[in-house]
Amino acid sequence: EPEVTQTPSHQVTQMGQEVILRCVPISNHLYFYWYRQILGQKVEFLVSFYNNEISEKSEIFDDQFSVERPDGSNFTLKIRSTKLEDSAMYFCASRGPASYNEQFFGPGTRLTVL
Amino acid sequence: GNSVTQMEGPVTLSEEAFLTINCTYTATGYPSLFWYVQYPGEGLQLLLKATKADDKGSNKGFEATYRKETTSFHLEKGSVQVSDSAVYFCALSTPYSGAGSYQLTFGKGTKLSVIP
């Protein structure tokens, strides 16, 4: 069964460093998402991406964040200068053109900023 | 804006007990409603969904009915198993002004532990 994959599973970085989180969505999907979950809190929407551009973003998704689909398979989230409060689990999701309501999630990347 | 409120956990039940996890929502328009489950060490998996009022979503013995009059989507299972131990998230989506983003708004999650 097709699945969304994410790498790495755990990333530890120093405050102020740049990180790139990677996702490989399901191959025929067209809509891509990033969500995050700070420990003990709810899962929050960050950004959606369609047709090589951002279609919607939340207030959390400020200038420190960017997304890119550098090739036909990867979807990345970059944080330019990490802060302590960026420590969270980051989930990638994708959905296809036919199942417009169902998003498929990856296993997540745990980001720890020291 | 959209919001989802679900009962606080953790919930601990004995095997074969009846489960209810309450979920209520606030949304503009007509949302679709979902329950996602997260097993230890894994990502979020869609458990069930309902897209319009009075729809009942069901999967793996779990059920939830979309109640527009009470803005609720409570999750139920008649007889839980140890393998149901996980975190359960209630969520909703509404289309974004024509762009079709369908971003999900989640509740805080409810951790369920089922003991033999």
mmCIF file with all atom_site columns, C-alpha atoms in Angstrom:
data_model
loop_
_atom_site.group_PDB
_atom_site.id
_atom_site.type_symbol
_atom_site.label_atom_id
_atom_site.label_alt_id
_atom_site.label_comp_id
_atom_site.label_asym_id
_atom_site.label_entity_id
_atom_site.label_seq_id
_atom_site.pdbx_PDB_ins_code
_atom_site.Cartn_x
_atom_site.Cartn_y
_atom_site.Cartn_z
_atom_site.occupancy
_atom_site.B_iso_or_equiv
_atom_site.pdbx_formal_charge
_atom_site.auth_seq_id
_atom_site.auth_comp_id
_atom_site.auth_asym_id
_atom_site.auth_atom_id
_atom_site.pdbx_PDB_model_num
ATOM 1   C CA . GLU A 1 1   ? 0.000   0.000  0.000  1.00 0.00 ? 1   GLU A CA 1
ATOM 2   C CA . PRO A 1 2   ? 1.423   3.431  -0.893 1.00 0.00 ? 2   PRO A CA 1
ATOM 3   C CA . GLU A 1 3   ? 2.532   5.529  2.031  1.00 0.00 ? 3   GLU A CA 1
ATOM 4   C CA . VAL A 1 4   ? 4.012   8.893  2.874  1.00 0.00 ? 4   VAL A CA 1
ATOM 5   C CA . THR A 1 5   ? 7.589   8.698  4.128  1.00 0.00 ? 5   THR A CA 1
ATOM 6   C CA . GLN A 1 6   ? 9.580   11.253 6.084  1.00 0.00 ? 6   GLN A CA 1
ATOM 7   C CA . THR A 1 7   ? 13.262  11.651 6.865  1.00 0.00 ? 7   THR A CA 1
ATOM 8   C CA . PRO A 1 8   ? 14.920  11.883 9.247  1.00 0.00 ? 8   PRO A CA 1
ATOM 9   C CA . SER A 1 9   ? 12.830  10.367 12.004 1.00 0.00 ? 9   SER A CA 1
ATOM 10  C CA . HIS A 1 10  ? 14.649  12.494 14.577 1.00 0.00 ? 10  HIS A CA 1
ATOM 11  C CA . GLN A 1 11  ? 16.702  15.648 14.051 1.00 0.00 ? 11  GLN A CA 1
ATOM 12  C CA . VAL A 1 12  ? 18.664  17.409 16.756 1.00 0.00 ? 12  VAL A CA 1
ATOM 13  C CA . THR A 1 13  ? 20.002  20.862 16.002 1.00 0.00 ? 13  THR A CA 1
ATOM 14  C CA . GLN A 1 14  ? 21.423  23.914 17.695 1.00 0.00 ? 14  GLN A CA 1
ATOM 15  C CA . MET A 1 15  ? 19.382  27.080 18.001 1.00 0.00 ? 15  MET A CA 1
ATOM 16  C CA . GLY A 1 16  ? 19.954  29.344 15.007 1.00 0.00 ? 16  GLY A CA 1
ATOM 17  C CA . GLN A 1 17  ? 20.824  26.522 12.630 1.00 0.00 ? 17  GLN A CA 1
ATOM 18  C CA . GLU A 1 18  ? 18.922  25.739 9.456  1.00 0.00 ? 18  GLU A CA 1
ATOM 19  C CA . VAL A 1 19  ? 17.110  22.435 9.130  1.00 0.00 ? 19  VAL A CA 1
ATOM 20  C CA . ILE A 1 20  ? 15.433  20.754 6.205  1.00 0.00 ? 20  ILE A CA 1
ATOM 21  C CA . LEU A 1 21  ? 12.789  18.136 6.805  1.00 0.00 ? 21  LEU A CA 1
ATOM 22  C CA . ARG A 1 22  ? 12.030  15.827 3.940  1.00 0.00 ? 22  ARG A CA 1
ATOM 23  C CA . CYS A 1 23  ? 8.903   14.080 2.824  1.00 0.00 ? 23  CYS A CA 1
ATOM 24  C CA . VAL A 1 24  ? 8.051   11.795 -0.058 1.00 0.00 ? 24  VAL A CA 1
ATOM 25  C CA . PRO A 1 25  ? 4.293   12.018 -0.678 1.00 0.00 ? 25  PRO A CA 1
ATOM 26  C CA . ILE A 1 26  ? 2.253   9.309  -2.346 1.00 0.00 ? 26  ILE A CA 1
ATOM 27  C CA . SER A 1 27  ? 3.188   9.384  -5.994 1.00 0.00 ? 27  SER A CA 1
ATOM 28  C CA . ASN A 1 28  ? -0.081  10.415 -7.681 1.00 0.00 ? 28  ASN A CA 1
ATOM 29  C CA . HIS A 1 29  ? -1.070  12.927 -5.019 1.00 0.00 ? 29  HIS A CA 1
ATOM 30  C CA . LEU A 1 30  ? -1.270  16.611 -5.866 1.00 0.00 ? 30  LEU A CA 1
ATOM 31  C CA . TYR A 1 31  ? -1.866  18.362 -2.550 1.00 0.00 ? 31  TYR A CA 1
ATOM 32  C CA . PHE A 1 32  ? 0.794   18.458 0.148  1.00 0.00 ? 32  PHE A CA 1
ATOM 33  C CA . TYR A 1 33  ? 0.731   19.645 3.732  1.00 0.00 ? 33  TYR A CA 1
ATOM 34  C CA . TRP A 1 34  ? 2.920   20.219 6.748  1.00 0.00 ? 34  TRP A CA 1
ATOM 35  C CA . TYR A 1 35  ? 1.580   20.062 10.289 1.00 0.00 ? 35  TYR A CA 1
ATOM 36  C CA . ARG A 1 36  ? 3.358   20.191 13.596 1.00 0.00 ? 36  ARG A CA 1
ATOM 37  C CA . GLN A 1 37  ? 2.644   18.951 17.092 1.00 0.00 ? 37  GLN A CA 1
ATOM 38  C CA . ILE A 1 38  ? 4.418   20.477 20.048 1.00 0.00 ? 38  ILE A CA 1
ATOM 39  C CA . LEU A 1 39  ? 4.705   17.915 22.828 1.00 0.00 ? 39  LEU A CA 1
ATOM 40  C CA . GLY A 1 40  ? 1.427   17.601 24.696 1.00 0.00 ? 40  GLY A CA 1
ATOM 41  C CA . GLN A 1 41  ? -0.420  19.993 22.398 1.00 0.00 ? 41  GLN A CA 1
ATOM 42  C CA . LYS A 1 42  ? -2.692  19.665 19.417 1.00 0.00 ? 42  LYS A CA 1
ATOM 43  C CA . VAL A 1 43  ? -1.637  19.010 15.846 1.00 0.00 ? 43  VAL A CA 1
ATOM 44  C CA . GLU A 1 44  ? -1.479  22.373 14.058 1.00 0.00 ? 44  GLU A CA 1
ATOM 45  C CA . PHE A 1 45  ? -1.650  23.174 10.360 1.00 0.00 ? 45  PHE A CA 1
ATOM 46  C CA . LEU A 1 46  ? 1.377   24.964 8.923  1.00 0.00 ? 46  LEU A CA 1
ATOM 47  C CA . VAL A 1 47  ? 1.033   25.097 5.159  1.00 0.00 ? 47  VAL A CA 1
ATOM 48  C CA . SER A 1 48  ? -0.588  23.537 2.119  1.00 0.00 ? 48  SER A CA 1
ATOM 49  C CA . PHE A 1 49  ? 1.004   23.303 -1.307 1.00 0.00 ? 49  PHE A CA 1
ATOM 50  C CA . TYR A 1 50  ? -0.502  22.688 -4.709 1.00 0.00 ? 50  TYR A CA 1
ATOM 51  C CA . ASN A 1 51  ? 0.690   23.155 -8.268 1.00 0.00 ? 51  ASN A CA 1
ATOM 52  C CA . ASN A 1 52  ? 4.136   24.258 -7.086 1.00 0.00 ? 52  ASN A CA 1
ATOM 53  C CA . GLU A 1 53  ? 2.936   27.045 -4.877 1.00 0.00 ? 53  GLU A CA 1
ATOM 54  C CA . ILE A 1 54  ? 1.614   27.627 -1.386 1.00 0.00 ? 54  ILE A CA 1
ATOM 55  C CA . SER A 1 55  ? -2.183  27.525 -1.393 1.00 0.00 ? 55  SER A CA 1
ATOM 56  C CA . GLU A 1 56  ? -2.690  28.355 2.269  1.00 0.00 ? 56  GLU A CA 1
ATOM 57  C CA . LYS A 1 57  ? -0.557  28.981 5.342  1.00 0.00 ? 57  LYS A CA 1
ATOM 58  C CA . SER A 1 58  ? -1.183  29.539 9.016  1.00 0.00 ? 58  SER A CA 1
ATOM 59  C CA . GLU A 1 59  ? 0.070   32.306 11.281 1.00 0.00 ? 59  GLU A CA 1
ATOM 60  C CA . ILE A 1 60  ? 2.770   29.931 12.513 1.00 0.00 ? 60  ILE A CA 1
ATOM 61  C CA . PHE A 1 61  ? 4.281   29.739 9.036  1.00 0.00 ? 61  PHE A CA 1
ATOM 62  C CA . ASP A 1 62  ? 6.297   32.941 9.140  1.00 0.00 ? 62  ASP A CA 1
ATOM 63  C CA . ASP A 1 63  ? 9.335   34.060 7.135  1.00 0.00 ? 63  ASP A CA 1
ATOM 64  C CA . GLN A 1 64  ? 11.536  31.512 8.888  1.00 0.00 ? 64  GLN A CA 1
ATOM 65  C CA . PHE A 1 65  ? 9.691   28.713 7.142  1.00 0.00 ? 65  PHE A CA 1
ATOM 66  C CA . SER A 1 66  ? 9.681   27.746 3.497  1.00 0.00 ? 66  SER A CA 1
ATOM 67  C CA . VAL A 1 67  ? 8.517   24.770 1.468  1.00 0.00 ? 67  VAL A CA 1
ATOM 68  C CA . GLU A 1 68  ? 9.697   23.398 -1.793 1.00 0.00 ? 68  GLU A CA 1
ATOM 69  C CA . ARG A 1 69  ? 9.089   20.555 -4.171 1.00 0.00 ? 69  ARG A CA 1
ATOM 70  C CA . PRO A 1 70  ? 12.559  20.343 -5.688 1.00 0.00 ? 70  PRO A CA 1
ATOM 71  C CA . ASP A 1 71  ? 11.827  17.362 -7.905 1.00 0.00 ? 71  ASP A CA 1
ATOM 72  C CA . GLY A 1 72  ? 8.942   15.113 -8.789 1.00 0.00 ? 72  GLY A CA 1
ATOM 73  C CA . SER A 1 73  ? 8.991   13.167 -5.555 1.00 0.00 ? 73  SER A CA 1
ATOM 74  C CA . ASN A 1 74  ? 10.261  15.178 -2.569 1.00 0.00 ? 74  ASN A CA 1
ATOM 75  C CA . PHE A 1 75  ? 8.476   17.846 -0.563 1.00 0.00 ? 75  PHE A CA 1
ATOM 76  C CA . THR A 1 76  ? 10.616  19.742 1.932  1.00 0.00 ? 76  THR A CA 1
ATOM 77  C CA . LEU A 1 77  ? 10.101  22.064 4.876  1.00 0.00 ? 77  LEU A CA 1
ATOM 78  C CA . LYS A 1 78  ? 12.991  24.392 5.680  1.00 0.00 ? 78  LYS A CA 1
ATOM 79  C CA . ILE A 1 79  ? 13.388  26.320 8.899  1.00 0.00 ? 79  ILE A CA 1
ATOM 80  C CA . ARG A 1 80  ? 16.043  28.966 8.338  1.00 0.00 ? 80  ARG A CA 1
ATOM 81  C CA . SER A 1 81  ? 17.071  29.813 11.875 1.00 0.00 ? 81  SER A CA 1
ATOM 82  C CA . THR A 1 82  ? 15.638  27.426 14.413 1.00 0.00 ? 82  THR A CA 1
ATOM 83  C CA . LYS A 1 83  ? 14.346  28.562 17.781 1.00 0.00 ? 83  LYS A CA 1
ATOM 84  C CA . LEU A 1 84  ? 13.795  26.530 20.919 1.00 0.00 ? 84  LEU A CA 1
ATOM 85  C CA . GLU A 1 85  ? 10.040  26.759 20.385 1.00 0.00 ? 85  GLU A CA 1
ATOM 86  C CA . ASP A 1 86  ? 10.362  25.031 17.006 1.00 0.00 ? 86  ASP A CA 1
ATOM 87  C CA . SER A 1 87  ? 10.947  21.769 18.853 1.00 0.00 ? 87  SER A CA 1
ATOM 88  C CA . ALA A 1 88  ? 8.027   19.593 17.828 1.00 0.00 ? 88  ALA A CA 1
ATOM 89  C CA . MET A 1 89  ? 6.924   16.624 15.775 1.00 0.00 ? 89  MET A CA 1
ATOM 90  C CA . TYR A 1 90  ? 6.481   17.645 12.148 1.00 0.00 ? 90  TYR A CA 1
ATOM 91  C CA . PHE A 1 91  ? 4.048   15.672 10.005 1.00 0.00 ? 91  PHE A CA 1
ATOM 92  C CA . CYS A 1 92  ? 3.834   15.699 6.247  1.00 0.00 ? 92  CYS A CA 1
ATOM 93  C CA . ALA A 1 93  ? 0.577   14.731 4.539  1.00 0.00 ? 93  ALA A CA 1
ATOM 94  C CA . SER A 1 94  ? -0.651  14.377 0.985  1.00 0.00 ? 94  SER A CA 1
ATOM 95  C CA . ARG A 1 95  ? -3.942  13.858 -0.754 1.00 0.00 ? 95  ARG A CA 1
ATOM 96  C CA . GLY A 1 96  ? -4.905  12.915 -4.239 1.00 0.00 ? 96  GLY A CA 1
ATOM 97  C CA . PRO A 1 97  ? -7.272  14.470 -6.743 1.00 0.00 ? 97  PRO A CA 1
ATOM 98  C CA . ALA A 1 98  ? -9.972  11.859 -6.292 1.00 0.00 ? 98  ALA A CA 1
ATOM 99  C CA . SER A 1 99  ? -10.064 11.512 -2.496 1.00 0.00 ? 99  SER A CA 1
ATOM 100 C CA . TYR A 1 100 ? -10.263 15.212 -1.890 1.00 0.00 ? 100 TYR A CA 1
ATOM 101 C CA . ASN A 1 101 ? -11.083 14.905 1.724  1.00 0.00 ? 101 ASN A CA 1
ATOM 102 C CA . GLU A 1 102 ? -8.650  12.262 2.888  1.00 0.00 ? 102 GLU A CA 1
ATOM 103 C CA . GLN A 1 103 ? -5.117  13.189 3.813  1.00 0.00 ? 103 GLN A CA 1
ATOM 104 C CA . PHE A 1 104 ? -2.485  10.516 4.285  1.00 0.00 ? 104 PHE A CA 1
ATOM 105 C CA . PHE A 1 105 ? 0.121   11.251 6.924  1.00 0.00 ? 105 PHE A CA 1
ATOM 106 C CA . GLY A 1 106 ? 3.746   10.299 7.257  1.00 0.00 ? 106 GLY A CA 1
ATOM 107 C CA . PRO A 1 107 ? 5.240   8.983  10.516 1.00 0.00 ? 107 PRO A CA 1
ATOM 108 C CA . GLY A 1 108 ? 6.653   12.384 11.437 1.00 0.00 ? 108 GLY A CA 1
ATOM 109 C CA . THR A 1 109 ? 10.057  13.919 12.144 1.00 0.00 ? 109 THR A CA 1
ATOM 110 C CA . ARG A 1 110 ? 10.837  14.795 15.729 1.00 0.00 ? 110 ARG A CA 1
ATOM 111 C CA . LEU A 1 111 ? 12.822  18.051 15.754 1.00 0.00 ? 111 LEU A CA 1
ATOM 112 C CA . THR A 1 112 ? 14.728  18.934 18.901 1.00 0.00 ? 112 THR A CA 1
ATOM 113 C CA . VAL A 1 113 ? 16.300  22.379 19.091 1.00 0.00 ? 113 VAL A CA 1
ATOM 114 C CA . LEU A 1 114 ? 18.941  22.813 21.793 1.00 0.00 ? 114 LEU A CA 1
ATOM 115 C CA . GLY B 2 1   ? -12.427 30.305 12.975 1.00 0.00 ? 1   GLY B CA 1
ATOM 116 C CA . ASN B 2 2   ? -12.631 26.544 13.116 1.00 0.00 ? 2   ASN B CA 1
ATOM 117 C CA . SER B 2 3   ? -11.967 24.667 16.330 1.00 0.00 ? 3   SER B CA 1
ATOM 118 C CA . VAL B 2 4   ? -12.318 21.168 17.742 1.00 0.00 ? 4   VAL B CA 1
ATOM 119 C CA . THR B 2 5   ? -12.725 20.263 21.393 1.00 0.00 ? 5   THR B CA 1
ATOM 120 C CA . GLN B 2 6   ? -12.341 16.692 22.563 1.00 0.00 ? 6   GLN B CA 1
ATOM 121 C CA . MET B 2 7   ? -12.394 15.137 25.971 1.00 0.00 ? 7   MET B CA 1
ATOM 122 C CA . GLU B 2 8   ? -9.188  15.221 27.930 1.00 0.00 ? 8   GLU B CA 1
ATOM 123 C CA . GLY B 2 9   ? -7.351  12.011 28.523 1.00 0.00 ? 9   GLY B CA 1
ATOM 124 C CA . PRO B 2 10  ? -5.857  9.760  29.357 1.00 0.00 ? 10  PRO B CA 1
ATOM 125 C CA . VAL B 2 11  ? -8.619  7.185  29.304 1.00 0.00 ? 11  VAL B CA 1
ATOM 126 C CA . THR B 2 12  ? -7.929  3.761  30.764 1.00 0.00 ? 12  THR B CA 1
ATOM 127 C CA . LEU B 2 13  ? -10.363 0.926  30.118 1.00 0.00 ? 13  LEU B CA 1
ATOM 128 C CA . SER B 2 14  ? -10.444 -2.788 30.658 1.00 0.00 ? 14  SER B CA 1
ATOM 129 C CA . GLU B 2 15  ? -10.634 -5.031 27.631 1.00 0.00 ? 15  GLU B CA 1
ATOM 130 C CA . GLU B 2 16  ? -14.189 -5.414 26.267 1.00 0.00 ? 16  GLU B CA 1
ATOM 131 C CA . ALA B 2 17  ? -15.363 -2.194 27.918 1.00 0.00 ? 17  ALA B CA 1
ATOM 132 C CA . PHE B 2 18  ? -17.445 0.379  26.039 1.00 0.00 ? 18  PHE B CA 1
ATOM 133 C CA . LEU B 2 19  ? -15.601 3.416  24.746 1.00 0.00 ? 19  LEU B CA 1
ATOM 134 C CA . THR B 2 20  ? -16.864 6.938  24.150 1.00 0.00 ? 20  THR B CA 1
ATOM 135 C CA . ILE B 2 21  ? -14.593 9.843  23.306 1.00 0.00 ? 21  ILE B CA 1
ATOM 136 C CA . ASN B 2 22  ? -16.489 13.104 23.034 1.00 0.00 ? 22  ASN B CA 1
ATOM 137 C CA . CYS B 2 23  ? -15.794 15.619 20.286 1.00 0.00 ? 23  CYS B CA 1
ATOM 138 C CA . THR B 2 24  ? -17.516 18.902 19.528 1.00 0.00 ? 24  THR B CA 1
ATOM 139 C CA . TYR B 2 25  ? -16.632 21.439 16.895 1.00 0.00 ? 25  TYR B CA 1
ATOM 140 C CA . THR B 2 26  ? -17.067 25.022 15.765 1.00 0.00 ? 26  THR B CA 1
ATOM 141 C CA . ALA B 2 27  ? -16.861 25.743 12.063 1.00 0.00 ? 27  ALA B CA 1
ATOM 142 C CA . THR B 2 28  ? -18.108 28.050 9.395  1.00 0.00 ? 28  THR B CA 1
ATOM 143 C CA . GLY B 2 29  ? -19.981 26.370 6.615  1.00 0.00 ? 29  GLY B CA 1
ATOM 144 C CA . TYR B 2 30  ? -20.386 22.632 6.428  1.00 0.00 ? 30  TYR B CA 1
ATOM 145 C CA . PRO B 2 31  ? -17.282 20.819 7.580  1.00 0.00 ? 31  PRO B CA 1
ATOM 146 C CA . SER B 2 32  ? -16.242 17.248 7.004  1.00 0.00 ? 32  SER B CA 1
ATOM 147 C CA . LEU B 2 33  ? -15.420 15.431 10.219 1.00 0.00 ? 33  LEU B CA 1
ATOM 148 C CA . PHE B 2 34  ? -12.744 12.854 10.922 1.00 0.00 ? 34  PHE B CA 1
ATOM 149 C CA . TRP B 2 35  ? -11.248 10.653 13.550 1.00 0.00 ? 35  TRP B CA 1
ATOM 150 C CA . TYR B 2 36  ? -7.536  9.927  13.214 1.00 0.00 ? 36  TYR B CA 1
ATOM 151 C CA . VAL B 2 37  ? -5.612  7.404  15.295 1.00 0.00 ? 37  VAL B CA 1
ATOM 152 C CA . GLN B 2 38  ? -1.929  7.425  16.173 1.00 0.00 ? 38  GLN B CA 1
ATOM 153 C CA . TYR B 2 39  ? -0.416  4.183  17.367 1.00 0.00 ? 39  TYR B CA 1
ATOM 154 C CA . PRO B 2 40  ? 2.834   4.380  19.343 1.00 0.00 ? 40  PRO B CA 1
ATOM 155 C CA . GLY B 2 41  ? 5.736   5.386  17.116 1.00 0.00 ? 41  GLY B CA 1
ATOM 156 C CA . GLU B 2 42  ? 3.583   5.788  14.025 1.00 0.00 ? 42  GLU B CA 1
ATOM 157 C CA . GLY B 2 43  ? 1.966   8.585  12.048 1.00 0.00 ? 43  GLY B CA 1
ATOM 158 C CA . LEU B 2 44  ? -1.652  9.629  11.953 1.00 0.00 ? 44  LEU B CA 1
ATOM 159 C CA . GLN B 2 45  ? -4.042  7.214  10.280 1.00 0.00 ? 45  GLN B CA 1
ATOM 160 C CA . LEU B 2 46  ? -7.554  8.010  9.203  1.00 0.00 ? 46  LEU B CA 1
ATOM 161 C CA . LEU B 2 47  ? -9.940  5.903  11.275 1.00 0.00 ? 47  LEU B CA 1
ATOM 162 C CA . LEU B 2 48  ? -13.272 7.107  9.941  1.00 0.00 ? 48  LEU B CA 1
ATOM 163 C CA . LYS B 2 49  ? -14.977 10.125 8.444  1.00 0.00 ? 49  LYS B CA 1
ATOM 164 C CA . ALA B 2 50  ? -18.357 11.708 7.765  1.00 0.00 ? 50  ALA B CA 1
ATOM 165 C CA . THR B 2 51  ? -18.976 14.420 5.233  1.00 0.00 ? 51  THR B CA 1
ATOM 166 C CA . LYS B 2 52  ? -22.522 15.566 5.952  1.00 0.00 ? 52  LYS B CA 1
ATOM 167 C CA . ALA B 2 53  ? -25.062 15.772 8.733  1.00 0.00 ? 53  ALA B CA 1
ATOM 168 C CA . ASP B 2 54  ? -26.422 12.447 10.044 1.00 0.00 ? 54  ASP B CA 1
ATOM 169 C CA . ASP B 2 55  ? -23.724 10.464 8.234  1.00 0.00 ? 55  ASP B CA 1
ATOM 170 C CA . LYS B 2 56  ? -22.236 7.669  10.294 1.00 0.00 ? 56  LYS B CA 1
ATOM 171 C CA . GLY B 2 57  ? -18.603 6.819  9.781  1.00 0.00 ? 57  GLY B CA 1
ATOM 172 C CA . SER B 2 58  ? -17.442 3.368  10.834 1.00 0.00 ? 58  SER B CA 1
ATOM 173 C CA . ASN B 2 59  ? -14.286 1.270  10.723 1.00 0.00 ? 59  ASN B CA 1
ATOM 174 C CA . LYS B 2 60  ? -12.748 -1.536 12.798 1.00 0.00 ? 60  LYS B CA 1
ATOM 175 C CA . GLY B 2 61  ? -15.745 -1.536 15.153 1.00 0.00 ? 61  GLY B CA 1
ATOM 176 C CA . PHE B 2 62  ? -15.515 2.201  15.793 1.00 0.00 ? 62  PHE B CA 1
ATOM 177 C CA . GLU B 2 63  ? -18.412 4.496  14.913 1.00 0.00 ? 63  GLU B CA 1
ATOM 178 C CA . ALA B 2 64  ? -19.158 8.202  14.967 1.00 0.00 ? 64  ALA B CA 1
ATOM 179 C CA . THR B 2 65  ? -22.255 10.096 13.810 1.00 0.00 ? 65  THR B CA 1
ATOM 180 C CA . TYR B 2 66  ? -22.159 13.633 12.442 1.00 0.00 ? 66  TYR B CA 1
ATOM 181 C CA . ARG B 2 67  ? -24.646 15.575 14.585 1.00 0.00 ? 67  ARG B CA 1
ATOM 182 C CA . LYS B 2 68  ? -25.158 19.044 13.177 1.00 0.00 ? 68  LYS B CA 1
ATOM 183 C CA . GLU B 2 69  ? -27.700 20.082 15.821 1.00 0.00 ? 69  GLU B CA 1
ATOM 184 C CA . THR B 2 70  ? -25.233 19.433 18.651 1.00 0.00 ? 70  THR B CA 1
ATOM 185 C CA . THR B 2 71  ? -22.081 20.081 16.561 1.00 0.00 ? 71  THR B CA 1
ATOM 186 C CA . SER B 2 72  ? -20.679 16.784 17.753 1.00 0.00 ? 72  SER B CA 1
ATOM 187 C CA . PHE B 2 73  ? -18.892 13.736 16.377 1.00 0.00 ? 73  PHE B CA 1
ATOM 188 C CA . HIS B 2 74  ? -18.404 11.387 19.323 1.00 0.00 ? 74  HIS B CA 1
ATOM 189 C CA . LEU B 2 75  ? -16.329 8.252  18.815 1.00 0.00 ? 75  LEU B CA 1
ATOM 190 C CA . GLU B 2 76  ? -17.707 4.966  20.165 1.00 0.00 ? 76  GLU B CA 1
ATOM 191 C CA . LYS B 2 77  ? -16.736 1.333  20.256 1.00 0.00 ? 77  LYS B CA 1
ATOM 192 C CA . GLY B 2 78  ? -18.732 -1.379 21.917 1.00 0.00 ? 78  GLY B CA 1
ATOM 193 C CA . SER B 2 79  ? -15.860 -3.589 23.053 1.00 0.00 ? 79  SER B CA 1
ATOM 194 C CA . VAL B 2 80  ? -12.293 -2.305 23.088 1.00 0.00 ? 80  VAL B CA 1
ATOM 195 C CA . GLN B 2 81  ? -9.207  -4.460 22.724 1.00 0.00 ? 81  GLN B CA 1
ATOM 196 C CA . VAL B 2 82  ? -5.661  -4.022 23.958 1.00 0.00 ? 82  VAL B CA 1
ATOM 197 C CA . SER B 2 83  ? -4.659  -3.320 20.351 1.00 0.00 ? 83  SER B CA 1
ATOM 198 C CA . ASP B 2 84  ? -6.891  -0.214 20.368 1.00 0.00 ? 84  ASP B CA 1
ATOM 199 C CA . SER B 2 85  ? -4.463  1.513  22.732 1.00 0.00 ? 85  SER B CA 1
ATOM 200 C CA . ALA B 2 86  ? -3.466  4.678  20.890 1.00 0.00 ? 86  ALA B CA 1
ATOM 201 C CA . VAL B 2 87  ? -4.065  8.411  20.727 1.00 0.00 ? 87  VAL B CA 1
ATOM 202 C CA . TYR B 2 88  ? -7.294  9.435  18.999 1.00 0.00 ? 88  TYR B CA 1
ATOM 203 C CA . PHE B 2 89  ? -7.704  12.805 17.293 1.00 0.00 ? 89  PHE B CA 1
ATOM 204 C CA . CYS B 2 90  ? -10.938 14.403 16.202 1.00 0.00 ? 90  CYS B CA 1
ATOM 205 C CA . ALA B 2 91  ? -10.541 16.758 13.230 1.00 0.00 ? 91  ALA B CA 1
ATOM 206 C CA . LEU B 2 92  ? -12.480 18.782 10.716 1.00 0.00 ? 92  LEU B CA 1
ATOM 207 C CA . SER B 2 93  ? -11.853 20.331 7.345  1.00 0.00 ? 93  SER B CA 1
ATOM 208 C CA . THR B 2 94  ? -13.588 22.952 5.266  1.00 0.00 ? 94  THR B CA 1
ATOM 209 C CA . PRO B 2 95  ? -12.657 24.045 1.779  1.00 0.00 ? 95  PRO B CA 1
ATOM 210 C CA . TYR B 2 96  ? -10.573 27.174 1.628  1.00 0.00 ? 96  TYR B CA 1
ATOM 211 C CA . SER B 2 97  ? -12.330 29.869 -0.413 1.00 0.00 ? 97  SER B CA 1
ATOM 212 C CA . GLY B 2 98  ? -12.196 27.924 -3.645 1.00 0.00 ? 98  GLY B CA 1
ATOM 213 C CA . ALA B 2 99  ? -8.537  26.899 -3.579 1.00 0.00 ? 99  ALA B CA 1
ATOM 214 C CA . GLY B 2 100 ? -9.540  23.566 -2.078 1.00 0.00 ? 100 GLY B CA 1
ATOM 215 C CA . SER B 2 101 ? -6.861  23.405 0.560  1.00 0.00 ? 101 SER B CA 1
ATOM 216 C CA . TYR B 2 102 ? -8.998  21.356 2.967  1.00 0.00 ? 102 TYR B CA 1
ATOM 217 C CA . GLN B 2 103 ? -6.586  21.889 5.785  1.00 0.00 ? 103 GLN B CA 1
ATOM 218 C CA . LEU B 2 104 ? -7.364  19.883 8.909  1.00 0.00 ? 104 LEU B CA 1
ATOM 219 C CA . THR B 2 105 ? -8.120  21.421 12.300 1.00 0.00 ? 105 THR B CA 1
ATOM 220 C CA . PHE B 2 106 ? -7.413  18.951 15.095 1.00 0.00 ? 106 PHE B CA 1
ATOM 221 C CA . GLY B 2 107 ? -8.459  18.471 18.662 1.00 0.00 ? 107 GLY B CA 1
ATOM 222 C CA . LYS B 2 108 ? -5.805  17.899 21.323 1.00 0.00 ? 108 LYS B CA 1
ATOM 223 C CA . GLY B 2 109 ? -6.034  14.127 21.155 1.00 0.00 ? 109 GLY B CA 1
ATOM 224 C CA . THR B 2 110 ? -7.164  11.573 23.709 1.00 0.00 ? 110 THR B CA 1
ATOM 225 C CA . LYS B 2 111 ? -4.831  8.830  24.821 1.00 0.00 ? 111 LYS B CA 1
ATOM 226 C CA . LEU B 2 112 ? -6.565  5.502  25.291 1.00 0.00 ? 112 LEU B CA 1
ATOM 227 C CA . SER B 2 113 ? -4.976  2.664  27.218 1.00 0.00 ? 113 SER B CA 1
ATOM 228 C CA . VAL B 2 114 ? -6.736  -0.690 27.263 1.00 0.00 ? 114 VAL B CA 1
ATOM 229 C CA . ILE B 2 115 ? -5.627  -3.168 29.903 1.00 0.00 ? 115 ILE B CA 1
ATOM 230 C CA . PRO B 2 116 ? -6.195  -6.926 29.754 1.00 0.00 ? 116 PRO B CA 1
#
